[in-house]
Amino acid sequence: MSARPGTLAFVLHTHMPYVEGFGTWPFGEEWLWEAVATSYLPLLDVLDRRPGRVTLSVTPVLADQLEAPGALARCEAFLREIRPESHRRDVAGATDVRVATALEHSAAAYAGVADAVAGVGERLLRHGTWTSAATHPVLPLLATDAGIRRQLATGIAGHRARTGGWAGGLWLPECAHAPWLDPLLEEAGVRTTCVELTDVFGEGAPEHLRPLRTAAGPLLVPIDRAVIDLVWGMAGYPSGADYRDTRRLTEHRHQAWAVGGEPYDPARAAARARADAGDFVTRAAERVRDGGLCVCALDTELLGHWWHEGPLWLEAVLERAEDAGLRVVPLDEAAAEAEAVAAPAGGLPVTTWGTPRDLSTWSGPAARGLVWRQRAAELRLARADAPPPRAVRELLAVQASDWAFLLTRELAGEYPVERVEGHLRALDAALAGEVAEPDLHNLAPVLR
């Protein structure tokens, strides 16, 4: 299996669609401000204390927004003005002192990160060694190789411009892989990426612990559901009764209860997080007892935003792993040591980490045909002679995977349709020669 047994690699995929400047509540840039406050900043504190242990992927479209003029000032105002007042109103209306106490704890957490907002982008990129395609499209659903090349080259160029380098680690948006992507990934300089092969090998199979070397060159590293679902499964750690319920909300959309129904108790939740960290370390160590590279890939926003205690849990895992004989290293280091095997000669199927693990989350009936509108727009641009940069940026925005995902999961009403239609109108206006101030203030500042 691997050159050294007992290897675990955490890969945290950090992404938000381009919402900066496109609405506030209930859908819009407040999503980003919440992620900054509840996920990115608490997690960065963990990574600062324990550097070089976790692989962090930061999508170019997220970095674009965090650099947009005025964006972080609006985020800071949200934390200093809106959140204190909304908490105050909820506390005033609380009839249970324990609920009021939980709300005061929540208010203090928002206040505690406000001073750090200005540096969040730089801190993310200091740890973010992996990048992604420019606006997080499902690459196998793009219409042309040229469109795939543009997404890859623009995303990688943006990362290099910000960080000064890149070692070849790329997160495939939505873990969407198809064999015909491999030569394009190699051409773009990709050395390593992650794939979801649970339905190919079966959950828990030893094949998930061995990277695959493609004929084209890039290394495909399977993510391992056997450990991921300890966190992300329906019965995963965040479903524990002591944790803060991130779905039951107060009138002003704050979290004051535990999953079990009682008012939230931070001390009890912290104890549960440490216990679950110990359980995770034991299980992960057992998973690689006989060798292999185990990849636990998670959306960064799960840690903190959707699972309030997630950053505490992660730090406790990193603390306990060494004592348990579990080696935790960045994926690039682990992959360089691992014994790769050849990818199946017959080719791999198209896979994603959607539900089910194919393309249907983004191309099925619930996505309401967005993929065809995206592909048609790509072909319109391909036929244009020297399309203006604004048209290219509008296409990149249209191609984001988020719009179809939000529709399929019924998470944002008509917001994703409105966003796609707006970008399509702007794209066609730009192709027609109309000149207007772009709404995409800072999307893809380095186009390729």
Coordinates of N, CA, C and O in Angstrom, one line a residue, residues 249-328:
L249 N -33.5 27.6 14.5 CA -33.1 29.0 14.6 C -34.1 29.8 15.4 O -35.3 29.6 15.4
T250 N -33.6 30.9 16.0 CA -34.4 31.9 16.7 C -35.1 32.8 15.6 O -34.8 32.7 14.4
E251 N -35.9 33.7 16.1 CA -36.5 34.7 15.2 C -35.5 35.4 14.3 O -35.8 35.7 13.2
H252 N -34.4 35.7 14.9 CA -33.4 36.5 14.1 C -32.2 35.6 13.7 O -31.1 36.0 13.5
R253 N -32.6 34.3 13.5 CA -31.7 33.3 12.9 C -30.4 33.1 13.6 O -29.3 33.0 13.0
H254 N -30.5 32.9 14.9 CA -29.4 32.5 15.7 C -29.6 31.1 16.3 O -30.8 30.6 16.2
Q255 N -28.6 30.5 16.8 CA -28.6 29.1 17.3 C -28.5 29.1 18.8 O -27.5 29.5 19.3
A256 N -29.6 28.6 19.4 CA -29.6 28.6 20.9 C -29.9 27.3 21.5 O -30.0 27.2 22.8
W257 N -30.1 26.2 20.7 CA -30.4 24.9 21.2 C -29.4 23.9 20.8 O -28.7 24.0 19.8
A258 N -29.4 22.8 21.5 CA -28.6 21.6 21.2 C -29.4 20.7 20.3 O -30.6 20.8 20.3
V259 N -28.7 19.8 19.6 CA -29.4 18.9 18.7 C -30.4 18.1 19.5 O -31.5 17.7 19.0
G260 N -30.1 17.8 20.8 CA -31.1 17.0 21.6 C -32.3 17.7 22.1 O -33.2 17.1 22.7
G261 N -32.3 19.0 21.8 CA -33.5 19.8 22.1 C -33.4 20.7 23.3 O -34.2 21.7 23.5
E262 N -32.4 20.5 24.2 CA -32.2 21.4 25.3 C -31.4 22.7 24.9 O -30.8 22.7 23.9
P263 N -31.5 23.7 25.7 CA -30.7 24.9 25.4 C -29.2 24.5 25.4 O -28.8 23.6 26.1
Y264 N -28.5 25.2 24.5 CA -27.1 24.8 24.2 C -26.2 25.1 25.4 O -26.2 26.2 26.0
D265 N -25.3 24.1 25.7 CA -24.4 24.2 26.8 C -23.0 24.1 26.1 O -22.6 23.0 25.7
P266 N -22.2 25.2 26.0 CA -20.9 25.1 25.3 C -19.9 24.1 26.0 O -19.2 23.4 25.3
A267 N -19.9 24.0 27.3 CA -19.0 23.2 28.0 C -19.3 21.7 27.7 O -18.4 20.9 27.4
R268 N -20.6 21.4 27.7 CA -21.0 20.0 27.4 C -20.6 19.6 25.9 O -20.1 18.5 25.6
A269 N -20.8 20.6 25.0 CA -20.5 20.3 23.6 C -19.0 20.2 23.4 O -18.6 19.3 22.6
A270 N -18.2 21.0 24.1 CA -16.8 20.9 23.9 C -16.3 19.5 24.4 O -15.4 18.9 23.8
A271 N -16.8 19.0 25.5 CA -16.4 17.7 26.0 C -16.8 16.6 25.0 O -16.0 15.7 24.8
R272 N -18.0 16.8 24.4 CA -18.4 15.8 23.4 C -17.4 15.8 22.2 O -17.1 14.8 21.6
A273 N -17.0 17.0 21.8 CA -16.1 17.2 20.6 C -14.8 16.5 20.9 O -14.2 15.8 20.1
R274 N -14.3 16.6 22.1 CA -13.0 16.0 22.5 C -13.1 14.5 22.5 O -12.3 13.7 22.1
A275 N -14.3 14.0 23.0 CA -14.5 12.5 23.0 C -14.6 12.0 21.6 O -14.1 10.9 21.3
D276 N -15.3 12.7 20.8 CA -15.5 12.3 19.4 C -14.2 12.3 18.6 O -13.9 11.5 17.7
A277 N -13.3 13.3 19.0 CA -12.0 13.3 18.4 C -11.2 12.1 18.7 O -10.5 11.5 17.9
G278 N -11.3 11.6 20.0 CA -10.6 10.4 20.4 C -11.1 9.2 19.6 O -10.4 8.3 19.2
D279 N -12.5 9.1 19.5 CA -13.1 8.0 18.7 C -12.6 8.1 17.3 O -12.2 7.0 16.7
F280 N -12.5 9.2 16.7 CA -12.1 9.3 15.3 C -10.6 8.9 15.1 O -10.3 8.1 14.2
V281 N -9.8 9.3 16.0 CA -8.4 8.9 15.9 C -8.2 7.4 16.0 O -7.5 6.7 15.3
T282 N -9.0 6.8 16.9 CA -8.9 5.3 17.1 C -9.4 4.6 15.8 O -8.7 3.7 15.3
R283 N -10.4 5.1 15.2 CA -11.0 4.4 14.0 C -10.1 4.7 12.8 O -9.9 3.8 12.0
A284 N -9.6 5.9 12.7 CA -8.7 6.2 11.5 C -7.4 5.4 11.7 O -6.9 4.9 10.7
A285 N -6.8 5.3 12.9 CA -5.6 4.5 13.1 C -5.9 3.0 12.7 O -5.0 2.4 12.1
E286 N -7.0 2.5 13.1 CA -7.4 1.1 12.7 C -7.5 1.0 11.2 O -7.1 0.0 10.6
R287 N -8.0 2.0 10.6 CA -8.2 1.9 9.1 C -6.9 1.8 8.4 O -6.8 1.1 7.4
V288 N -5.9 2.4 8.9 CA -4.6 2.3 8.2 C -3.6 1.5 9.0 O -2.4 1.6 8.8
R289 N -4.1 0.6 9.8 CA -3.2 -0.2 10.6 C -2.2 -1.1 9.7 O -1.1 -1.3 10.1
D290 N -2.7 -1.5 8.6 CA -1.9 -2.4 7.7 C -1.3 -1.6 6.6 O -0.8 -2.2 5.6
G291 N -1.3 -0.3 6.7 CA -0.7 0.6 5.6 C -1.8 1.2 4.8 O -3.0 0.9 4.9
G292 N -1.4 2.2 4.0 CA -2.3 2.9 3.2 C -2.4 4.4 3.5 O -2.0 4.8 4.5
L293 N -2.9 5.1 2.5 CA -3.1 6.5 2.7 C -4.6 6.8 2.7 O -5.3 6.5 1.8
C294 N -5.1 7.2 3.9 CA -6.5 7.5 4.1 C -6.7 9.0 4.0 O -6.1 9.8 4.7
V295 N -7.6 9.4 3.1 CA -7.9 10.8 2.8 C -9.3 11.2 3.4 O -10.3 10.6 2.9
C296 N -9.3 12.0 4.4 CA -10.6 12.5 4.9 C -10.8 13.9 4.3 O -10.1 14.9 4.8
A297 N -11.7 14.0 3.4 CA -11.9 15.3 2.7 C -13.3 15.8 3.1 O -14.3 15.1 3.2
L298 N -13.3 17.1 3.5 CA -14.5 17.7 4.0 C -14.6 19.1 3.5 O -13.5 19.8 3.2
D299 N -15.8 19.6 3.3 CA -16.0 21.1 3.0 C -15.5 21.8 4.3 O -16.0 21.5 5.4
T300 N -14.7 22.8 4.1 CA -14.2 23.6 5.2 C -15.4 24.2 6.0 O -15.4 24.3 7.2
E301 N -16.5 24.6 5.3 CA -17.6 25.3 5.9 C -18.4 24.4 6.9 O -19.1 24.8 7.7
L302 N -18.2 23.0 6.7 CA -18.8 22.1 7.7 C -18.2 22.4 9.1 O -18.9 22.3 10.1
L303 N -16.9 22.7 9.1 CA -16.2 22.9 10.4 C -16.5 24.4 10.9 O -15.9 25.3 10.4
G304 N -17.4 24.5 11.8 CA -17.7 25.8 12.3 C -19.1 26.3 11.9 O -19.9 26.7 12.8
H305 N -19.3 26.4 10.6 CA -20.6 26.9 10.1 C -21.7 25.9 10.3 O -22.8 26.2 10.9
W306 N -21.6 24.7 9.8 CA -22.6 23.7 9.9 C -22.4 22.8 11.2 O -23.4 22.2 11.6
W307 N -21.2 22.7 11.6 CA -20.9 22.0 12.9 C -20.1 23.0 13.7 O -18.9 23.1 13.6
H308 N -20.8 23.6 14.6 CA -20.2 24.7 15.4 C -18.9 24.3 16.1 O -17.9 25.0 16.1
E309 N -18.9 23.1 16.6 CA -17.7 22.6 17.3 C -16.6 21.9 16.4 O -15.7 21.4 16.9
G310 N -16.8 22.0 15.1 CA -15.9 21.3 14.2 C -14.5 21.7 14.3 O -13.6 20.9 14.4
P311 N -14.1 23.0 14.4 CA -12.7 23.4 14.6 C -12.1 22.8 15.9 O -10.9 22.4 15.9
L312 N -12.9 22.8 17.0 CA -12.4 22.3 18.2 C -12.1 20.8 18.1 O -11.1 20.2 18.5
W313 N -13.1 20.1 17.4 CA -12.9 18.6 17.1 C -11.6 18.4 16.3 O -10.8 17.5 16.6
L314 N -11.4 19.2 15.2 CA -10.2 19.0 14.4 C -8.9 19.2 15.2 O -8.0 18.4 15.1
E315 N -8.9 20.2 16.0 CA -7.7 20.5 16.8 C -7.4 19.3 17.8 O -6.3 18.9 18.0
A316 N -8.5 18.8 18.4 CA -8.3 17.7 19.3 C -7.8 16.4 18.5 O -7.0 15.6 19.1
V317 N -8.3 16.2 17.3 CA -7.8 15.1 16.5 C -6.3 15.2 16.2 O -5.5 14.3 16.4
L318 N -5.9 16.5 15.8 CA -4.5 16.7 15.6 C -3.6 16.5 16.8 O -2.5 16.0 16.8
E319 N -4.2 16.9 18.0 CA -3.4 16.7 19.3 C -3.2 15.2 19.6 O -2.2 14.8 20.1
R320 N -4.3 14.4 19.4 CA -4.3 13.0 19.9 C -3.7 12.0 18.9 O -3.3 10.9 19.2
A321 N -3.6 12.4 17.6 CA -3.1 11.5 16.6 C -1.8 10.9 16.9 O -1.5 9.7 16.7
E322 N -0.8 11.8 17.2 CA 0.6 11.3 17.4 C 0.6 10.3 18.5 O 1.3 9.3 18.4
D323 N -0.1 10.5 19.6 CA 0.0 9.6 20.8 C -0.6 8.2 20.4 O -0.3 7.2 20.9
A324 N -1.6 8.3 19.4 CA -2.2 7.0 18.9 C -1.4 6.3 17.8 O -1.8 5.3 17.3
G325 N -0.3 6.9 17.4 CA 0.5 6.3 16.4 C -0.1 6.6 15.0 O 0.3 5.9 14.0
L326 N -0.9 7.6 14.9 CA -1.5 7.9 13.6 C -0.8 9.1 13.0 O -0.8 10.2 13.6
R327 N -0.2 9.0 11.9 CA 0.6 10.0 11.2 C -0.4 10.9 10.4 O -1.1 10.4 9.5
V328 N -0.4 12.2 10.7 CA -1.3 13.1 9.9 C -0.3 14.1 9.2 O 0.4 14.9 9.8

